[in-house]
Amino acid sequence: MQGPVGFSEGSVELKISGTLLLPAQISLKTLYPPFEEAKHDFANGKKGLYPSMAAELIDRLPEDSVVNRAEVESIAQNVCGIACVAGAETTVNLALALLYALGSHPGIQRKGQTEIDSVVGLDRLPAVTDIQDLPYLHAIVKEVGRWFTVVPLGIPHSNSEDDEHDGFSFRKGSSSFRITDVFNKPFESIPERYLKDGQIDPSVPDAEAAAFGHGRRYARFNSF
C-alpha cells in the first residue's frame, strides 16, 4: 500500500534523512498497521467489548468501486491516527500522575482499592459500566486530572484582545493552565472535593473538561 509522498508501507523508501527519519517511521506505523488490523477484524466479524471509532469509520466506507473510496479511507486512517497520537501522550502522562498520586497518598489508594474490591470483586477487572458504583474511584480520576493536568503538554493559547467570560476578565495576551482560586487547597490531592453524600457532586467544576478543550477546539474523541 502506498502512503503519503515518500512513504511506502512495509519499509521501504522513507526518503527522509537525519533526525526526521524516526518520527516518520513512527508516523507510518501509527497510520497503517493498526487501521489495516481493524479492517481485517471488521471483515471477519471480530468486535471488541466497547465501541470503536475505527470500526464505525470502516463500516461507513464506500464500496471499492466508488471513485473516491481511496480518499475516504485515507481520511479515516488519518482520523484514527490523530486520535491515537493525541491520546497516547496525554493518557500515559495522566496514568503516571495517577501512580505518583496513589504512591504518595497511601490512604487514598487504600480507599480506592476497598471500593473496587467491594463492587467489582476479585474475579474480573472494573468495566465502564461500573462507574456509577465506583464514585470514589471516579473522584480519584477527576482529582488527578485537576491536580496534574495534561493541558500544559499542548501549546499555550492567549487571547488577542481584552475579553470577559462568566464574570472573569482576561487581559490581552493572557494564558493560564491552572486556576488556583476555584478549589480549596488547590495544590493538594483531595478526591473528596468531588463527592457529596457519597456520590459525584455535579456542582463541582469538572477538570476533566480541560482535557478535551473548549469551543471550536473541543475534541470529539471523548465520545469513544
mmCIF file with all atom_site columns, C-alpha atoms in Angstrom:
data_model
loop_
_atom_site.group_PDB
_atom_site.id
_atom_site.type_symbol
_atom_site.label_atom_id
_atom_site.label_alt_id
_atom_site.label_comp_id
_atom_site.label_asym_id
_atom_site.label_entity_id
_atom_site.label_seq_id
_atom_site.pdbx_PDB_ins_code
_atom_site.Cartn_x
_atom_site.Cartn_y
_atom_site.Cartn_z
_atom_site.occupancy
_atom_site.B_iso_or_equiv
_atom_site.pdbx_formal_charge
_atom_site.auth_seq_id
_atom_site.auth_comp_id
_atom_site.auth_asym_id
_atom_site.auth_atom_id
_atom_site.pdbx_PDB_model_num
ATOM 1   C CA . MET A 1 1   ? 0.000   0.000   0.000  1.00 0.00 ? 1   MET A CA 1
ATOM 2   C CA . GLN A 1 2   ? 1.385   3.356   -0.988 1.00 0.00 ? 2   GLN A CA 1
ATOM 3   C CA . GLY A 1 3   ? 1.103   6.034   1.648  1.00 0.00 ? 3   GLY A CA 1
ATOM 4   C CA . PRO A 1 4   ? 1.848   9.760   1.579  1.00 0.00 ? 4   PRO A CA 1
ATOM 5   C CA . VAL A 1 5   ? 4.594   11.011  -0.701 1.00 0.00 ? 5   VAL A CA 1
ATOM 6   C CA . GLY A 1 6   ? 7.918   9.450   0.210  1.00 0.00 ? 6   GLY A CA 1
ATOM 7   C CA . PHE A 1 7   ? 6.346   6.685   2.280  1.00 0.00 ? 7   PHE A CA 1
ATOM 8   C CA . SER A 1 8   ? 5.681   3.071   1.451  1.00 0.00 ? 8   SER A CA 1
ATOM 9   C CA . GLU A 1 9   ? 4.193   0.612   3.900  1.00 0.00 ? 9   GLU A CA 1
ATOM 10  C CA . GLY A 1 10  ? 6.448   -2.186  4.990  1.00 0.00 ? 10  GLY A CA 1
ATOM 11  C CA . SER A 1 11  ? 9.773   -0.460  4.955  1.00 0.00 ? 11  SER A CA 1
ATOM 12  C CA . VAL A 1 12  ? 10.785  0.950   2.165  1.00 0.00 ? 12  VAL A CA 1
ATOM 13  C CA . GLU A 1 13  ? 11.632  4.265   0.864  1.00 0.00 ? 13  GLU A CA 1
ATOM 14  C CA . LEU A 1 14  ? 11.387  6.741   3.632  1.00 0.00 ? 14  LEU A CA 1
ATOM 15  C CA . LYS A 1 15  ? 13.107  9.444   1.655  1.00 0.00 ? 15  LYS A CA 1
ATOM 16  C CA . ILE A 1 16  ? 13.845  11.432  4.756  1.00 0.00 ? 16  ILE A CA 1
ATOM 17  C CA . SER A 1 17  ? 17.172  11.574  6.491  1.00 0.00 ? 17  SER A CA 1
ATOM 18  C CA . GLY A 1 18  ? 18.643  12.633  9.792  1.00 0.00 ? 18  GLY A CA 1
ATOM 19  C CA . THR A 1 19  ? 16.514  13.396  12.820 1.00 0.00 ? 19  THR A CA 1
ATOM 20  C CA . LEU A 1 20  ? 13.233  13.247  10.875 1.00 0.00 ? 20  LEU A CA 1
ATOM 21  C CA . LEU A 1 21  ? 13.595  9.577   9.961  1.00 0.00 ? 21  LEU A CA 1
ATOM 22  C CA . LEU A 1 22  ? 12.460  8.098   13.290 1.00 0.00 ? 22  LEU A CA 1
ATOM 23  C CA . PRO A 1 23  ? 9.371   10.343  13.618 1.00 0.00 ? 23  PRO A CA 1
ATOM 24  C CA . ALA A 1 24  ? 8.470   9.460   10.032 1.00 0.00 ? 24  ALA A CA 1
ATOM 25  C CA . GLN A 1 25  ? 8.720   5.743   10.781 1.00 0.00 ? 25  GLN A CA 1
ATOM 26  C CA . ILE A 1 26  ? 6.620   6.143   13.915 1.00 0.00 ? 26  ILE A CA 1
ATOM 27  C CA . SER A 1 27  ? 4.032   8.111   11.949 1.00 0.00 ? 27  SER A CA 1
ATOM 28  C CA . LEU A 1 28  ? 3.874   5.399   9.306  1.00 0.00 ? 28  LEU A CA 1
ATOM 29  C CA . LYS A 1 29  ? 3.426   2.648   11.891 1.00 0.00 ? 29  LYS A CA 1
ATOM 30  C CA . THR A 1 30  ? 0.744   4.678   13.649 1.00 0.00 ? 30  THR A CA 1
ATOM 31  C CA . LEU A 1 31  ? -1.283  5.210   10.490 1.00 0.00 ? 31  LEU A CA 1
ATOM 32  C CA . TYR A 1 32  ? -1.259  1.945   8.573  1.00 0.00 ? 32  TYR A CA 1
ATOM 33  C CA . PRO A 1 33  ? -0.822  -1.295  10.585 1.00 0.00 ? 33  PRO A CA 1
ATOM 34  C CA . PRO A 1 34  ? -3.467  -0.548  13.280 1.00 0.00 ? 34  PRO A CA 1
ATOM 35  C CA . PHE A 1 35  ? -6.037  0.541   10.704 1.00 0.00 ? 35  PHE A CA 1
ATOM 36  C CA . GLU A 1 36  ? -5.357  -2.476  8.482  1.00 0.00 ? 36  GLU A CA 1
ATOM 37  C CA . GLU A 1 37  ? -5.722  -4.751  11.502 1.00 0.00 ? 37  GLU A CA 1
ATOM 38  C CA . ALA A 1 38  ? -9.026  -3.072  12.359 1.00 0.00 ? 38  ALA A CA 1
ATOM 39  C CA . LYS A 1 39  ? -10.221 -3.584  8.771  1.00 0.00 ? 39  LYS A CA 1
ATOM 40  C CA . HIS A 1 40  ? -9.246  -7.252  8.939  1.00 0.00 ? 40  HIS A CA 1
ATOM 41  C CA . ASP A 1 41  ? -11.060 -7.758  12.247 1.00 0.00 ? 41  ASP A CA 1
ATOM 42  C CA . PHE A 1 42  ? -14.129 -5.914  10.976 1.00 0.00 ? 42  PHE A CA 1
ATOM 43  C CA . ALA A 1 43  ? -14.244 -8.002  7.782  1.00 0.00 ? 43  ALA A CA 1
ATOM 44  C CA . ASN A 1 44  ? -14.076 -11.186 9.862  1.00 0.00 ? 44  ASN A CA 1
ATOM 45  C CA . GLY A 1 45  ? -16.799 -10.112 12.258 1.00 0.00 ? 45  GLY A CA 1
ATOM 46  C CA . LYS A 1 46  ? -14.441 -9.664  15.197 1.00 0.00 ? 46  LYS A CA 1
ATOM 47  C CA . LYS A 1 47  ? -15.702 -6.968  17.537 1.00 0.00 ? 47  LYS A CA 1
ATOM 48  C CA . GLY A 1 48  ? -14.314 -5.566  20.753 1.00 0.00 ? 48  GLY A CA 1
ATOM 49  C CA . LEU A 1 49  ? -16.153 -5.179  24.028 1.00 0.00 ? 49  LEU A CA 1
ATOM 50  C CA . TYR A 1 50  ? -16.507 -1.419  23.620 1.00 0.00 ? 50  TYR A CA 1
ATOM 51  C CA . PRO A 1 51  ? -17.494 0.972   20.809 1.00 0.00 ? 51  PRO A CA 1
ATOM 52  C CA . SER A 1 52  ? -14.694 1.581   18.314 1.00 0.00 ? 52  SER A CA 1
ATOM 53  C CA . MET A 1 53  ? -14.202 4.724   16.270 1.00 0.00 ? 53  MET A CA 1
ATOM 54  C CA . ALA A 1 54  ? -12.179 2.739   13.727 1.00 0.00 ? 54  ALA A CA 1
ATOM 55  C CA . ALA A 1 55  ? -14.973 0.177   13.343 1.00 0.00 ? 55  ALA A CA 1
ATOM 56  C CA . GLU A 1 56  ? -17.568 2.907   12.842 1.00 0.00 ? 56  GLU A CA 1
ATOM 57  C CA . LEU A 1 57  ? -15.474 4.658   10.192 1.00 0.00 ? 57  LEU A CA 1
ATOM 58  C CA . ILE A 1 58  ? -14.709 1.376   8.407  1.00 0.00 ? 58  ILE A CA 1
ATOM 59  C CA . ASP A 1 59  ? -18.391 0.478   8.426  1.00 0.00 ? 59  ASP A CA 1
ATOM 60  C CA . ARG A 1 60  ? -19.142 3.774   6.654  1.00 0.00 ? 60  ARG A CA 1
ATOM 61  C CA . LEU A 1 61  ? -16.524 3.343   3.920  1.00 0.00 ? 61  LEU A CA 1
ATOM 62  C CA . PRO A 1 62  ? -17.990 3.291   0.392  1.00 0.00 ? 62  PRO A CA 1
ATOM 63  C CA . GLU A 1 63  ? -17.677 0.248   -1.842 1.00 0.00 ? 63  GLU A CA 1
ATOM 64  C CA . ASP A 1 64  ? -14.347 -0.372  -3.572 1.00 0.00 ? 64  ASP A CA 1
ATOM 65  C CA . SER A 1 65  ? -15.908 0.598   -6.894 1.00 0.00 ? 65  SER A CA 1
ATOM 66  C CA . VAL A 1 66  ? -16.710 4.124   -5.710 1.00 0.00 ? 66  VAL A CA 1
ATOM 67  C CA . VAL A 1 67  ? -14.369 6.681   -7.258 1.00 0.00 ? 67  VAL A CA 1
ATOM 68  C CA . ASN A 1 68  ? -13.332 8.432   -4.037 1.00 0.00 ? 68  ASN A CA 1
ATOM 69  C CA . ARG A 1 69  ? -13.008 5.248   -1.949 1.00 0.00 ? 69  ARG A CA 1
ATOM 70  C CA . ALA A 1 70  ? -9.230  5.685   -1.528 1.00 0.00 ? 70  ALA A CA 1
ATOM 71  C CA . GLU A 1 71  ? -9.628  9.303   -0.455 1.00 0.00 ? 71  GLU A CA 1
ATOM 72  C CA . VAL A 1 72  ? -12.332 8.497   2.100  1.00 0.00 ? 72  VAL A CA 1
ATOM 73  C CA . GLU A 1 73  ? -10.285 5.616   3.505  1.00 0.00 ? 73  GLU A CA 1
ATOM 74  C CA . SER A 1 74  ? -7.213  7.845   3.765  1.00 0.00 ? 74  SER A CA 1
ATOM 75  C CA . ILE A 1 75  ? -9.244  10.365  5.765  1.00 0.00 ? 75  ILE A CA 1
ATOM 76  C CA . ALA A 1 76  ? -10.476 7.591   8.070  1.00 0.00 ? 76  ALA A CA 1
ATOM 77  C CA . GLN A 1 77  ? -6.899  6.375   8.577  1.00 0.00 ? 77  GLN A CA 1
ATOM 78  C CA . ASN A 1 78  ? -5.702  9.853   9.451  1.00 0.00 ? 78  ASN A CA 1
ATOM 79  C CA . VAL A 1 79  ? -8.567  10.476  11.872 1.00 0.00 ? 79  VAL A CA 1
ATOM 80  C CA . CYS A 1 80  ? -7.771  7.252   13.727 1.00 0.00 ? 80  CYS A CA 1
ATOM 81  C CA . GLY A 1 81  ? -4.054  8.042   13.677 1.00 0.00 ? 81  GLY A CA 1
ATOM 82  C CA . ILE A 1 82  ? -4.629  11.505  15.122 1.00 0.00 ? 82  ILE A CA 1
ATOM 83  C CA . ALA A 1 83  ? -6.840  10.049  17.849 1.00 0.00 ? 83  ALA A CA 1
ATOM 84  C CA . CYS A 1 84  ? -4.123  7.532   18.720 1.00 0.00 ? 84  CYS A CA 1
ATOM 85  C CA . VAL A 1 85  ? -1.315  10.086  18.858 1.00 0.00 ? 85  VAL A CA 1
ATOM 86  C CA . ALA A 1 86  ? -3.401  12.689  20.690 1.00 0.00 ? 86  ALA A CA 1
ATOM 87  C CA . GLY A 1 87  ? -4.493  10.167  23.287 1.00 0.00 ? 87  GLY A CA 1
ATOM 88  C CA . ALA A 1 88  ? -1.173  8.391   23.748 1.00 0.00 ? 88  ALA A CA 1
ATOM 89  C CA . GLU A 1 89  ? 0.960   11.078  25.386 1.00 0.00 ? 89  GLU A CA 1
ATOM 90  C CA . THR A 1 90  ? -1.893  12.514  27.416 1.00 0.00 ? 90  THR A CA 1
ATOM 91  C CA . THR A 1 91  ? -3.121  9.139   28.666 1.00 0.00 ? 91  THR A CA 1
ATOM 92  C CA . VAL A 1 92  ? 0.359   7.886   29.549 1.00 0.00 ? 92  VAL A CA 1
ATOM 93  C CA . ASN A 1 93  ? 1.249   11.054  31.441 1.00 0.00 ? 93  ASN A CA 1
ATOM 94  C CA . LEU A 1 94  ? -2.045  11.052  33.321 1.00 0.00 ? 94  LEU A CA 1
ATOM 95  C CA . ALA A 1 95  ? -1.501  7.386   34.222 1.00 0.00 ? 95  ALA A CA 1
ATOM 96  C CA . LEU A 1 96  ? 1.967   8.229   35.549 1.00 0.00 ? 96  LEU A CA 1
ATOM 97  C CA . ALA A 1 97  ? 0.470   11.080  37.569 1.00 0.00 ? 97  ALA A CA 1
ATOM 98  C CA . LEU A 1 98  ? -2.097  8.637   38.970 1.00 0.00 ? 98  LEU A CA 1
ATOM 99  C CA . LEU A 1 99  ? 0.653   6.237   40.057 1.00 0.00 ? 99  LEU A CA 1
ATOM 100 C CA . TYR A 1 100 ? 2.512   9.100   41.721 1.00 0.00 ? 100 TYR A CA 1
ATOM 101 C CA . ALA A 1 101 ? -0.647  10.328  43.460 1.00 0.00 ? 101 ALA A CA 1
ATOM 102 C CA . LEU A 1 102 ? -1.516  6.874   44.789 1.00 0.00 ? 102 LEU A CA 1
ATOM 103 C CA . GLY A 1 103 ? 2.064   6.144   45.813 1.00 0.00 ? 103 GLY A CA 1
ATOM 104 C CA . SER A 1 104 ? 2.395   9.404   47.717 1.00 0.00 ? 104 SER A CA 1
ATOM 105 C CA . HIS A 1 105 ? -1.093  9.176   49.248 1.00 0.00 ? 105 HIS A CA 1
ATOM 106 C CA . PRO A 1 106 ? -1.492  5.593   50.537 1.00 0.00 ? 106 PRO A CA 1
ATOM 107 C CA . GLY A 1 107 ? -4.727  6.492   52.315 1.00 0.00 ? 107 GLY A CA 1
ATOM 108 C CA . ILE A 1 108 ? -6.354  7.420   49.004 1.00 0.00 ? 108 ILE A CA 1
ATOM 109 C CA . GLN A 1 109 ? -5.021  4.227   47.445 1.00 0.00 ? 109 GLN A CA 1
ATOM 110 C CA . ARG A 1 110 ? -6.474  2.073   50.230 1.00 0.00 ? 110 ARG A CA 1
ATOM 111 C CA . LYS A 1 111 ? -9.909  3.699   49.993 1.00 0.00 ? 111 LYS A CA 1
ATOM 112 C CA . GLY A 1 112 ? -9.953  3.256   46.216 1.00 0.00 ? 112 GLY A CA 1
ATOM 113 C CA . GLN A 1 113 ? -8.888  -0.384  46.472 1.00 0.00 ? 113 GLN A CA 1
ATOM 114 C CA . THR A 1 114 ? -11.507 -1.081  49.134 1.00 0.00 ? 114 THR A CA 1
ATOM 115 C CA . GLU A 1 115 ? -14.226 0.338   46.889 1.00 0.00 ? 115 GLU A CA 1
ATOM 116 C CA . ILE A 1 116 ? -13.063 -1.734  43.900 1.00 0.00 ? 116 ILE A CA 1
ATOM 117 C CA . ASP A 1 117 ? -12.927 -4.918  45.990 1.00 0.00 ? 117 ASP A CA 1
ATOM 118 C CA . SER A 1 118 ? -16.431 -4.372  47.352 1.00 0.00 ? 118 SER A CA 1
ATOM 119 C CA . VAL A 1 119 ? -18.038 -3.540  43.993 1.00 0.00 ? 119 VAL A CA 1
ATOM 120 C CA . VAL A 1 120 ? -16.024 -5.474  41.419 1.00 0.00 ? 120 VAL A CA 1
ATOM 121 C CA . GLY A 1 121 ? -14.670 -8.330  43.486 1.00 0.00 ? 121 GLY A CA 1
ATOM 122 C CA . LEU A 1 122 ? -11.571 -10.366 42.703 1.00 0.00 ? 122 LEU A CA 1
ATOM 123 C CA . ASP A 1 123 ? -12.699 -12.275 39.608 1.00 0.00 ? 123 ASP A CA 1
ATOM 124 C CA . ARG A 1 124 ? -12.645 -9.516  36.980 1.00 0.00 ? 124 ARG A CA 1
ATOM 125 C CA . LEU A 1 125 ? -11.370 -6.054  36.111 1.00 0.00 ? 125 LEU A CA 1
ATOM 126 C CA . PRO A 1 126 ? -13.500 -2.921  36.518 1.00 0.00 ? 126 PRO A CA 1
ATOM 127 C CA . ALA A 1 127 ? -15.626 -2.073  33.474 1.00 0.00 ? 127 ALA A CA 1
ATOM 128 C CA . VAL A 1 128 ? -17.049 1.205   32.203 1.00 0.00 ? 128 VAL A CA 1
ATOM 129 C CA . THR A 1 129 ? -20.479 0.043   33.357 1.00 0.00 ? 129 THR A CA 1
ATOM 130 C CA . ASP A 1 130 ? -19.217 0.014   36.962 1.00 0.00 ? 130 ASP A CA 1
ATOM 131 C CA . ILE A 1 131 ? -18.541 3.741   37.055 1.00 0.00 ? 131 ILE A CA 1
ATOM 132 C CA . GLN A 1 132 ? -21.822 4.635   38.763 1.00 0.00 ? 132 GLN A CA 1
ATOM 133 C CA . ASP A 1 133 ? -20.980 2.231   41.574 1.00 0.00 ? 133 ASP A CA 1
ATOM 134 C CA . LEU A 1 134 ? -17.399 3.485   41.978 1.00 0.00 ? 134 LEU A CA 1
ATOM 135 C CA . PRO A 1 135 ? -17.821 7.150   42.947 1.00 0.00 ? 135 PRO A CA 1
ATOM 136 C CA . TYR A 1 136 ? -14.603 7.360   44.958 1.00 0.00 ? 136 TYR A CA 1
ATOM 137 C CA . LEU A 1 137 ? -12.560 5.852   42.134 1.00 0.00 ? 137 LEU A CA 1
ATOM 138 C CA . HIS A 1 138 ? -14.214 8.291   39.731 1.00 0.00 ? 138 HIS A CA 1
ATOM 139 C CA . ALA A 1 139 ? -13.330 11.124  42.099 1.00 0.00 ? 139 ALA A CA 1
ATOM 140 C CA . ILE A 1 140 ? -9.696  9.961   42.155 1.00 0.00 ? 140 ILE A CA 1
ATOM 141 C CA . VAL A 1 141 ? -9.550  10.159  38.357 1.00 0.00 ? 141 VAL A CA 1
ATOM 142 C CA . LYS A 1 142 ? -11.151 13.600  38.361 1.00 0.00 ? 142 LYS A CA 1
ATOM 143 C CA . GLU A 1 143 ? -8.751  14.834  41.023 1.00 0.00 ? 143 GLU A CA 1
ATOM 144 C CA . VAL A 1 144 ? -5.682  13.559  39.181 1.00 0.00 ? 144 VAL A CA 1
ATOM 145 C CA . GLY A 1 145 ? -6.905  15.367  36.066 1.00 0.00 ? 145 GLY A CA 1
ATOM 146 C CA . ARG A 1 146 ? -7.246  18.574  38.079 1.00 0.00 ? 146 ARG A CA 1
ATOM 147 C CA . TRP A 1 147 ? -4.144  18.184  40.225 1.00 0.00 ? 147 TRP A CA 1
ATOM 148 C CA . PHE A 1 148 ? -1.828  17.177  37.385 1.00 0.00 ? 148 PHE A CA 1
ATOM 149 C CA . THR A 1 149 ? -3.480  18.453  34.244 1.00 0.00 ? 149 THR A CA 1
ATOM 150 C CA . VAL A 1 150 ? -2.044  17.250  30.939 1.00 0.00 ? 150 VAL A CA 1
ATOM 151 C CA . VAL A 1 151 ? -3.032  20.527  29.275 1.00 0.00 ? 151 VAL A CA 1
ATOM 152 C CA . PRO A 1 152 ? 0.488   22.030  29.629 1.00 0.00 ? 152 PRO A CA 1
ATOM 153 C CA . LEU A 1 153 ? 1.654   19.384  27.135 1.00 0.00 ? 153 LEU A CA 1
ATOM 154 C CA . GLY A 1 154 ? -0.049  21.487  24.477 1.00 0.00 ? 154 GLY A CA 1
ATOM 155 C CA . ILE A 1 155 ? 0.888   24.896  23.118 1.00 0.00 ? 155 ILE A CA 1
ATOM 156 C CA . PRO A 1 156 ? -0.457  27.773  25.236 1.00 0.00 ? 156 PRO A CA 1
ATOM 157 C CA . HIS A 1 157 ? -3.079  29.921  23.559 1.00 0.00 ? 157 HIS A CA 1
ATOM 158 C CA . SER A 1 158 ? -3.664  33.534  24.502 1.00 0.00 ? 158 SER A CA 1
ATOM 159 C CA . ASN A 1 159 ? -6.416  35.983  23.674 1.00 0.00 ? 159 ASN A CA 1
ATOM 160 C CA . SER A 1 160 ? -5.674  38.644  21.074 1.00 0.00 ? 160 SER A CA 1
ATOM 161 C CA . GLU A 1 161 ? -7.736  41.304  22.856 1.00 0.00 ? 161 GLU A CA 1
ATOM 162 C CA . ASP A 1 162 ? -9.261  42.046  26.261 1.00 0.00 ? 162 ASP A CA 1
ATOM 163 C CA . ASP A 1 163 ? -12.192 39.743  26.976 1.00 0.00 ? 163 ASP A CA 1
ATOM 164 C CA . GLU A 1 164 ? -14.676 38.793  29.680 1.00 0.00 ? 164 GLU A CA 1
ATOM 165 C CA . HIS A 1 165 ? -16.335 35.428  30.279 1.00 0.00 ? 165 HIS A CA 1
ATOM 166 C CA . ASP A 1 166 ? -18.665 34.374  33.097 1.00 0.00 ? 166 ASP A CA 1
ATOM 167 C CA . GLY A 1 167 ? -17.607 37.352  35.170 1.00 0.00 ? 167 GLY A CA 1
ATOM 168 C CA . PHE A 1 168 ? -13.884 36.731  34.665 1.00 0.00 ? 168 PHE A CA 1
ATOM 169 C CA . SER A 1 169 ? -11.754 39.356  32.937 1.00 0.00 ? 169 SER A CA 1
ATOM 170 C CA . PHE A 1 170 ? -8.917  38.289  30.652 1.00 0.00 ? 170 PHE A CA 1
ATOM 171 C CA . ARG A 1 171 ? -6.408  40.881  29.538 1.00 0.00 ? 171 ARG A CA 1
ATOM 172 C CA . LYS A 1 172 ? -4.945  40.768  26.059 1.00 0.00 ? 172 LYS A CA 1
ATOM 173 C CA . GLY A 1 173 ? -2.147  38.192  25.924 1.00 0.00 ? 173 GLY A CA 1
ATOM 174 C CA . SER A 1 174 ? -3.415  36.201  28.928 1.00 0.00 ? 174 SER A CA 1
ATOM 175 C CA . SER A 1 175 ? -2.862  32.459  29.084 1.00 0.00 ? 175 SER A CA 1
ATOM 176 C CA . SER A 1 176 ? -3.374  30.136  32.030 1.00 0.00 ? 176 SER A CA 1
ATOM 177 C CA . PHE A 1 177 ? -3.369  26.400  32.683 1.00 0.00 ? 177 PHE A CA 1
ATOM 178 C CA . ARG A 1 178 ? -4.226  26.308  36.374 1.00 0.00 ? 178 ARG A CA 1
ATOM 179 C CA . ILE A 1 179 ? -6.768  28.376  38.268 1.00 0.00 ? 179 ILE A CA 1
ATOM 180 C CA . THR A 1 180 ? -5.937  28.451  41.963 1.00 0.00 ? 180 THR A CA 1
ATOM 181 C CA . ASP A 1 181 ? -8.957  30.267  43.383 1.00 0.00 ? 181 ASP A CA 1
ATOM 182 C CA . VAL A 1 182 ? -11.680 27.762  42.423 1.00 0.00 ? 182 VAL A CA 1
ATOM 183 C CA . PHE A 1 183 ? -10.734 24.885  44.738 1.00 0.00 ? 183 PHE A CA 1
ATOM 184 C CA . ASN A 1 184 ? -9.754  24.889  48.383 1.00 0.00 ? 184 ASN A CA 1
ATOM 185 C CA . LYS A 1 185 ? -6.130  23.738  48.807 1.00 0.00 ? 185 LYS A CA 1
ATOM 186 C CA . PRO A 1 186 ? -5.622  23.532  45.027 1.00 0.00 ? 186 PRO A CA 1
ATOM 187 C CA . PHE A 1 187 ? -2.116  22.034  45.207 1.00 0.00 ? 187 PHE A CA 1
ATOM 188 C CA . GLU A 1 188 ? -3.191  19.094  47.383 1.00 0.00 ? 188 GLU A CA 1
ATOM 189 C CA . SER A 1 189 ? -4.689  15.849  46.093 1.00 0.00 ? 189 SER A CA 1
ATOM 190 C CA . ILE A 1 190 ? -8.140  15.549  47.691 1.00 0.00 ? 190 ILE A CA 1
ATOM 191 C CA . PRO A 1 191 ? -10.594 13.312  45.760 1.00 0.00 ? 191 PRO A CA 1
ATOM 192 C CA . GLU A 1 192 ? -13.306 14.018  48.336 1.00 0.00 ? 192 GLU A CA 1
ATOM 193 C CA . ARG A 1 193 ? -13.735 17.518  46.898 1.00 0.00 ? 193 ARG A CA 1
ATOM 194 C CA . TYR A 1 194 ? -15.726 15.894  44.070 1.00 0.00 ? 194 TYR A CA 1
ATOM 195 C CA . LEU A 1 195 ? -18.055 13.958  46.358 1.00 0.00 ? 195 LEU A CA 1
ATOM 196 C CA . LYS A 1 196 ? -21.275 14.828  48.153 1.00 0.00 ? 196 LYS A CA 1
ATOM 197 C CA . ASP A 1 197 ? -23.284 12.281  50.128 1.00 0.00 ? 197 ASP A CA 1
ATOM 198 C CA . GLY A 1 198 ? -21.098 9.516   48.735 1.00 0.00 ? 198 GLY A CA 1
ATOM 199 C CA . GLN A 1 199 ? -21.724 10.386  45.082 1.00 0.00 ? 199 GLN A CA 1
ATOM 200 C CA . ILE A 1 200 ? -20.089 12.608  42.464 1.00 0.00 ? 200 ILE A CA 1
ATOM 201 C CA . ASP A 1 201 ? -21.172 16.199  43.047 1.00 0.00 ? 201 ASP A CA 1
ATOM 202 C CA . PRO A 1 202 ? -22.143 17.687  39.643 1.00 0.00 ? 202 PRO A CA 1
ATOM 203 C CA . SER A 1 203 ? -21.899 21.225  41.024 1.00 0.00 ? 203 SER A CA 1
ATOM 204 C CA . VAL A 1 204 ? -18.103 20.966  41.374 1.00 0.00 ? 204 VAL A CA 1
ATOM 205 C CA . PRO A 1 205 ? -16.218 22.327  38.328 1.00 0.00 ? 205 PRO A CA 1
ATOM 206 C CA . ASP A 1 206 ? -15.059 19.375  36.270 1.00 0.00 ? 206 ASP A CA 1
ATOM 207 C CA . ALA A 1 207 ? -11.364 19.492  35.393 1.00 0.00 ? 207 ALA A CA 1
ATOM 208 C CA . GLU A 1 208 ? -11.863 16.563  33.003 1.00 0.00 ? 208 GLU A CA 1
ATOM 209 C CA . ALA A 1 209 ? -13.363 19.023  30.527 1.00 0.00 ? 209 ALA A CA 1
ATOM 210 C CA . ALA A 1 210 ? -9.973  20.708  30.110 1.00 0.00 ? 210 ALA A CA 1
ATOM 211 C CA . ALA A 1 211 ? -8.516  17.517  28.642 1.00 0.00 ? 211 ALA A CA 1
ATOM 212 C CA . PHE A 1 212 ? -10.785 17.800  25.598 1.00 0.00 ? 212 PHE A CA 1
ATOM 213 C CA . GLY A 1 213 ? -10.588 21.539  25.008 1.00 0.00 ? 213 GLY A CA 1
ATOM 214 C CA . HIS A 1 214 ? -13.341 24.087  24.630 1.00 0.00 ? 214 HIS A CA 1
ATOM 215 C CA . GLY A 1 215 ? -15.380 25.780  21.930 1.00 0.00 ? 215 GLY A CA 1
ATOM 216 C CA . ARG A 1 216 ? -14.308 25.058  18.369 1.00 0.00 ? 216 ARG A CA 1
ATOM 217 C CA . ARG A 1 217 ? -11.252 23.166  19.633 1.00 0.00 ? 217 ARG A CA 1
ATOM 218 C CA . TYR A 1 218 ? -13.392 20.711  21.618 1.00 0.00 ? 218 TYR A CA 1
ATOM 219 C CA . ALA A 1 219 ? -12.185 17.162  20.944 1.00 0.00 ? 219 ALA A CA 1
ATOM 220 C CA . ARG A 1 220 ? -14.905 14.746  19.888 1.00 0.00 ? 220 ARG A CA 1
ATOM 221 C CA . PHE A 1 221 ? -12.744 11.746  20.765 1.00 0.00 ? 221 PHE A CA 1
ATOM 222 C CA . ASN A 1 222 ? -14.131 11.761  24.303 1.00 0.00 ? 222 ASN A CA 1
ATOM 223 C CA . SER A 1 223 ? -17.253 10.070  22.896 1.00 0.00 ? 223 SER A CA 1
ATOM 224 C CA . PHE A 1 224 ? -15.352 6.902   22.039 1.00 0.00 ? 224 PHE A CA 1
#
